[in-house]
Tab-separated table of C-alpha atoms in Angstrom:
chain	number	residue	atom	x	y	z
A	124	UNK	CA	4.076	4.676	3.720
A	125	UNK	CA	3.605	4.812	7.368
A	126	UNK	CA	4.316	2.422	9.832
A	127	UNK	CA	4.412	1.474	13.975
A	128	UNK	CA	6.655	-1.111	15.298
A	129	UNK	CA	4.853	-3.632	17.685
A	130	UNK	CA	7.781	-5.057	19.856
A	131	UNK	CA	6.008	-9.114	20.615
A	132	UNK	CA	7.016	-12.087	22.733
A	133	UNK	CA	10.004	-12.767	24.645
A	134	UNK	CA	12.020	-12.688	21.480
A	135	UNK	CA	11.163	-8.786	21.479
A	136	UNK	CA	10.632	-9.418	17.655
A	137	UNK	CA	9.707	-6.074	15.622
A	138	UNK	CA	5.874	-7.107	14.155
A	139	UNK	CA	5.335	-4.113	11.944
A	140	UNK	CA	2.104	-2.389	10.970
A	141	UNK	CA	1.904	-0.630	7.450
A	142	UNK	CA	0.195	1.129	6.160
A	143	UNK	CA	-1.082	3.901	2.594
A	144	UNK	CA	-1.149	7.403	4.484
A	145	UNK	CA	-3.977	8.154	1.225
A	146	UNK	CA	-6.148	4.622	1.483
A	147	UNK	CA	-5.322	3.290	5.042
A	148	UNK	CA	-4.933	0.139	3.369
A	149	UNK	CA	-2.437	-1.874	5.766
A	150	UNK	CA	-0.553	-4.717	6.298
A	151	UNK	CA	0.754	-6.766	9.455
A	152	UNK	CA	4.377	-7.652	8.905
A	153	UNK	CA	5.770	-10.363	10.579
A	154	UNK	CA	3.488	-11.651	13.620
A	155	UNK	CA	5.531	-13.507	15.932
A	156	UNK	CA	2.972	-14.022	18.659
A	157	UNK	CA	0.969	-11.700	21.236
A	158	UNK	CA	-1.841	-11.486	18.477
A	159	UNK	CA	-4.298	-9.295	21.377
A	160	UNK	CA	-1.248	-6.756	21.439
A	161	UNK	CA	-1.447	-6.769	17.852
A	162	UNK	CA	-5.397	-5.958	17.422
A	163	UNK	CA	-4.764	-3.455	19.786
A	164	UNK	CA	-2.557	-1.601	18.028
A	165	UNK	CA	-4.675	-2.158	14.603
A	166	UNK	CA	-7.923	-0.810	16.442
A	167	UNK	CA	-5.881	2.745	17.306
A	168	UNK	CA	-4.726	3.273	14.342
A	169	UNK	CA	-6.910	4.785	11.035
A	170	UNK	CA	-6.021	1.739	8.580
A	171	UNK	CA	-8.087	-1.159	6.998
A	172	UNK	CA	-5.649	-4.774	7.452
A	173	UNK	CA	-5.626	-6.387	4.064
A	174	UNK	CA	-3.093	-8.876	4.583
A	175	UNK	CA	-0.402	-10.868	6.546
A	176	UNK	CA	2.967	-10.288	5.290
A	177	UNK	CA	5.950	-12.407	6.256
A	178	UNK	CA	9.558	-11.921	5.668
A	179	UNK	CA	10.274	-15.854	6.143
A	180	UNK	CA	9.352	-18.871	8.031
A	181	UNK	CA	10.998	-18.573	11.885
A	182	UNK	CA	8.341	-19.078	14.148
A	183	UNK	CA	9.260	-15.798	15.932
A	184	UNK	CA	7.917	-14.352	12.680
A	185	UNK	CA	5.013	-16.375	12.282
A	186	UNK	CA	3.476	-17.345	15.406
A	187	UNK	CA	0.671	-15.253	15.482
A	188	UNK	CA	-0.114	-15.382	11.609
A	189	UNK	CA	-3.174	-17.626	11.388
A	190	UNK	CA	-4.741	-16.183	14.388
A	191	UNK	CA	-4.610	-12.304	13.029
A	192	UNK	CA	-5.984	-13.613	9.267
A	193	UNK	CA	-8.440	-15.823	10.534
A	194	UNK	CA	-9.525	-12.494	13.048
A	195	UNK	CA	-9.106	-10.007	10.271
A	196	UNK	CA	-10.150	-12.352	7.211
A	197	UNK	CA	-7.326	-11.811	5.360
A	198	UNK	CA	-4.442	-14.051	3.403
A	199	UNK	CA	-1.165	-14.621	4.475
A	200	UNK	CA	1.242	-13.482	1.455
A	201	UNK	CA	4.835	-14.737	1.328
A	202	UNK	CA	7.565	-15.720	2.416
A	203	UNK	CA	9.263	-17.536	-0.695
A	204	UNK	CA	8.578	-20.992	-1.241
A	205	UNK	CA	12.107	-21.891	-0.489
A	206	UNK	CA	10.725	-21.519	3.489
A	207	UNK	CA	8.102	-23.958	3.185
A	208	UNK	CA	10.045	-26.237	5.262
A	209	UNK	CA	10.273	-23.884	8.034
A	210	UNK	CA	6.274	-23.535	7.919
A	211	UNK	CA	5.839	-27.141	7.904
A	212	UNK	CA	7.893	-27.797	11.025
A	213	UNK	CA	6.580	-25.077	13.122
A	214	UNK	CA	4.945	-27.608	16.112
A	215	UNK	CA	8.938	-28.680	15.849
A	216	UNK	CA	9.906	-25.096	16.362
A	217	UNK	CA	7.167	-24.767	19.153
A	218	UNK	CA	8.782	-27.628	20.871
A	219	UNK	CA	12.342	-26.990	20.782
A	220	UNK	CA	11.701	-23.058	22.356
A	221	UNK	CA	8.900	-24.938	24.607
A	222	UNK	CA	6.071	-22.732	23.371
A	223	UNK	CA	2.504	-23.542	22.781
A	224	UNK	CA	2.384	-25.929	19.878
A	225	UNK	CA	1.886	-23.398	16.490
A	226	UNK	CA	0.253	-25.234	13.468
A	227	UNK	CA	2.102	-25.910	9.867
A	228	UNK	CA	1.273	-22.887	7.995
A	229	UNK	CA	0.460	-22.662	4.106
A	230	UNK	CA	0.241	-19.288	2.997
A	231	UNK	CA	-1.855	-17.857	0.410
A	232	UNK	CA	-0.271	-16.721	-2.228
A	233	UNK	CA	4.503	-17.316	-2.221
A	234	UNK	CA	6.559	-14.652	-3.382
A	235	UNK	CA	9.482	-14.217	-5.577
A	236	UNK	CA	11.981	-12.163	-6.806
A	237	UNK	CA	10.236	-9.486	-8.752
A	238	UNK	CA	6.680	-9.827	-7.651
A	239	UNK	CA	5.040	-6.552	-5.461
A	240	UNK	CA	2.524	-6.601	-3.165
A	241	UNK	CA	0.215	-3.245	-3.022
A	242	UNK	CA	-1.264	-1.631	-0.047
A	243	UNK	CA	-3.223	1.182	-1.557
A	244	UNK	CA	-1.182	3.559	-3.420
A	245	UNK	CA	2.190	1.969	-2.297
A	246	UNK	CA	3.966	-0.700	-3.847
A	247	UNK	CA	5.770	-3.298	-1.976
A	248	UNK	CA	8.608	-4.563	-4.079
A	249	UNK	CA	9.696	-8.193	-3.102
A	250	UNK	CA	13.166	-8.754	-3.135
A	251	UNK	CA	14.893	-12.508	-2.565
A	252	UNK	CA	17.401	-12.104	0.713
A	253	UNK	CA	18.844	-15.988	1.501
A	254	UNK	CA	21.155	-16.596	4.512
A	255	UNK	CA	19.105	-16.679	7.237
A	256	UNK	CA	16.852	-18.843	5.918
A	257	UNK	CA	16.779	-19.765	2.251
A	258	UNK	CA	13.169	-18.178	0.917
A	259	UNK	CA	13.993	-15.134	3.148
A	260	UNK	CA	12.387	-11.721	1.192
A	261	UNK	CA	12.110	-8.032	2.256
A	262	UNK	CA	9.527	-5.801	1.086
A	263	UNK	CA	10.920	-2.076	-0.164
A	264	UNK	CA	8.406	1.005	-0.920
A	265	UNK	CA	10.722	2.665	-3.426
A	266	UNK	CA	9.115	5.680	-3.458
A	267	UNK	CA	9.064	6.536	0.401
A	268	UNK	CA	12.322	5.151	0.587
A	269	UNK	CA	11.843	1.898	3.094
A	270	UNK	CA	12.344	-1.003	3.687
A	271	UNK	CA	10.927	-3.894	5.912
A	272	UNK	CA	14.098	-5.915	6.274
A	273	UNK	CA	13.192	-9.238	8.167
A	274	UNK	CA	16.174	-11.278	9.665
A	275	UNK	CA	18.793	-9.766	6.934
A	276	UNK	CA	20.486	-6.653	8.297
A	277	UNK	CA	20.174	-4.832	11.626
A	278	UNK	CA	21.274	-1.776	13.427
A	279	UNK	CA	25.355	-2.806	13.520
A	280	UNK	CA	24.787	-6.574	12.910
A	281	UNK	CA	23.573	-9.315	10.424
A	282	UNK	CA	21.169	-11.878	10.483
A	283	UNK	CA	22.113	-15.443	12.190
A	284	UNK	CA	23.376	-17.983	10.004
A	285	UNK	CA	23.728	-21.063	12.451
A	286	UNK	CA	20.475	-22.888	11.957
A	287	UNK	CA	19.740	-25.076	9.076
A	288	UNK	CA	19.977	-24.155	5.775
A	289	UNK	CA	21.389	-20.755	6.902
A	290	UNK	CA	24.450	-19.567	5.178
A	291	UNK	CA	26.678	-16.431	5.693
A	292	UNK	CA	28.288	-15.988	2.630
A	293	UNK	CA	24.639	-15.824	0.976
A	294	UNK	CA	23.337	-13.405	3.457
A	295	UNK	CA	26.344	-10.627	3.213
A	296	UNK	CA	25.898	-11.455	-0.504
A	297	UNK	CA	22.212	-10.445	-0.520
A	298	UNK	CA	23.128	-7.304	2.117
A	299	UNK	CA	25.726	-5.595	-0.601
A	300	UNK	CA	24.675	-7.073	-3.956
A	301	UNK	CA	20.377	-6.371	-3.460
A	302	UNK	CA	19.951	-4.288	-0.451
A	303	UNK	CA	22.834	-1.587	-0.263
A	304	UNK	CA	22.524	-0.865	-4.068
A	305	UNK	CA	18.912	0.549	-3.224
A	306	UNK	CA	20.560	3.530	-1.753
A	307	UNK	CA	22.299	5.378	1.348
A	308	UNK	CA	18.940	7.242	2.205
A	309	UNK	CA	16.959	3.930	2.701
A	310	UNK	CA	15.884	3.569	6.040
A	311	UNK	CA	15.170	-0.172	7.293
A	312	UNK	CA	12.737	-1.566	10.130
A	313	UNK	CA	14.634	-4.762	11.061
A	314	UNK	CA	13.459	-8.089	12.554
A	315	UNK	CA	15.392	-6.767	15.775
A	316	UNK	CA	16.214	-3.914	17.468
A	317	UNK	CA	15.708	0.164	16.380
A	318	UNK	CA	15.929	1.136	12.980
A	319	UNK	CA	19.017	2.313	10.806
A	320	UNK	CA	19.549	3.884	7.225
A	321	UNK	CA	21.672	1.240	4.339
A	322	UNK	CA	23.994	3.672	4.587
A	323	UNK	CA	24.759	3.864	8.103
A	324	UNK	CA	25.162	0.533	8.076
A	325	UNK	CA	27.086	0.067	4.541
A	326	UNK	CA	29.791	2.786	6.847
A	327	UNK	CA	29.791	1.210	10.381
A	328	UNK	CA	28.398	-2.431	10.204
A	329	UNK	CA	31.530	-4.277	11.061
A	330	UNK	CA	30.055	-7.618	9.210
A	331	UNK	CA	30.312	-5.504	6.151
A	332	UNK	CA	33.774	-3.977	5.840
């Protein structure tokens, strides 16, 4: 699977285009907002959208969702359900970072534990990640050995756990019972920040000794 990191809004919040390197099907991971940077990015690269992926419900993850599938005519596909709340209150979230108001979002089709999402020849496995938010998922290509990591781990750090319904014993939880087990050679494009390898991290993160 290939991919290019779109660094958006103020948050500098890692939107992620992915892609089949056979079909050129793609996906948009993540849009938190600057949805022209985003089509830019699409229109230089050799791939076909076919959906709007999202690791959870944060609106500097979402902001830019309905725009890109209304533009590209596409669904929005995930987070887990368990995040609805967080979709719901996105004018809130609009409010309280006094950004342009973003409408509730429903997406598509919610994803769970177990389910995959295919782009191409690649399969997206969906894996259930709470503790930054509670219907928090990451999306792993087992085969080329990545993952799209959301909110959960980053480059020597963890996801937050101080808003609502976050919890840190859930998230380290997810980090070394689902995500470490996947192996040392996985590489992971976080929420945040560069890039890292599970077991870089499972060796240096200090919020996992």
């Amino acid at each position: 699977m290939n991919y290019h990191i779109i660094p958006v809004t103020a948050f500098v919040q890692n939107c992620s285009l992915i892609w089949c390197a056979e079909t050129g099907s793609a996906a948009i991971v993540d849009p938190g907002g600057d949805a022209e940077m985003i089509k830019q990015a699409v229109a230089a690269a050799p791939v076909t959208i076919e959906s709007i992926l999202l690791t959870h419900g944060h609106l500097d993850h979402v902001g830019a969702a309905a725009e890109l599938a209304a533009h590209y005519g596409v669904p929005v596909i995930g987070p887990d359900q368990r995040d609805a709340i967080w979709l719901e209150n996105l004018p809130e979230q609009s409010r309280m970072f006094g950004l342009p108001e973003c409408a509730p979002l429903t997406p598509a089709r919610w994803l769970k534990e177990g389910d995959s999402v295919a782009l191409g020849k690649v399969q997206l496995e969906v894996l259930h990640t709470p503790g930054h938010t509670p219907g928090h998922i990451v999306f792993f290509d087992r085969v080329g050995r990545l993952l799209v990591s959301g909110d959960v781990i980053f480059n020597g750090g963890v996801g937050r756990t101080d808003f609502p319904q976050g919890n840190h014993q859930h998230l380290i939880s997810a980090i070394k019972e689902k995500l470490l087990p996947l192996g040392d050679d996985v590489a992971f494009l976080p929420g945040h920040g560069p890039g890292s390898t599970l077991g870089h991290e499972r060796k240096t993160n200090p919020f996992l000794q």
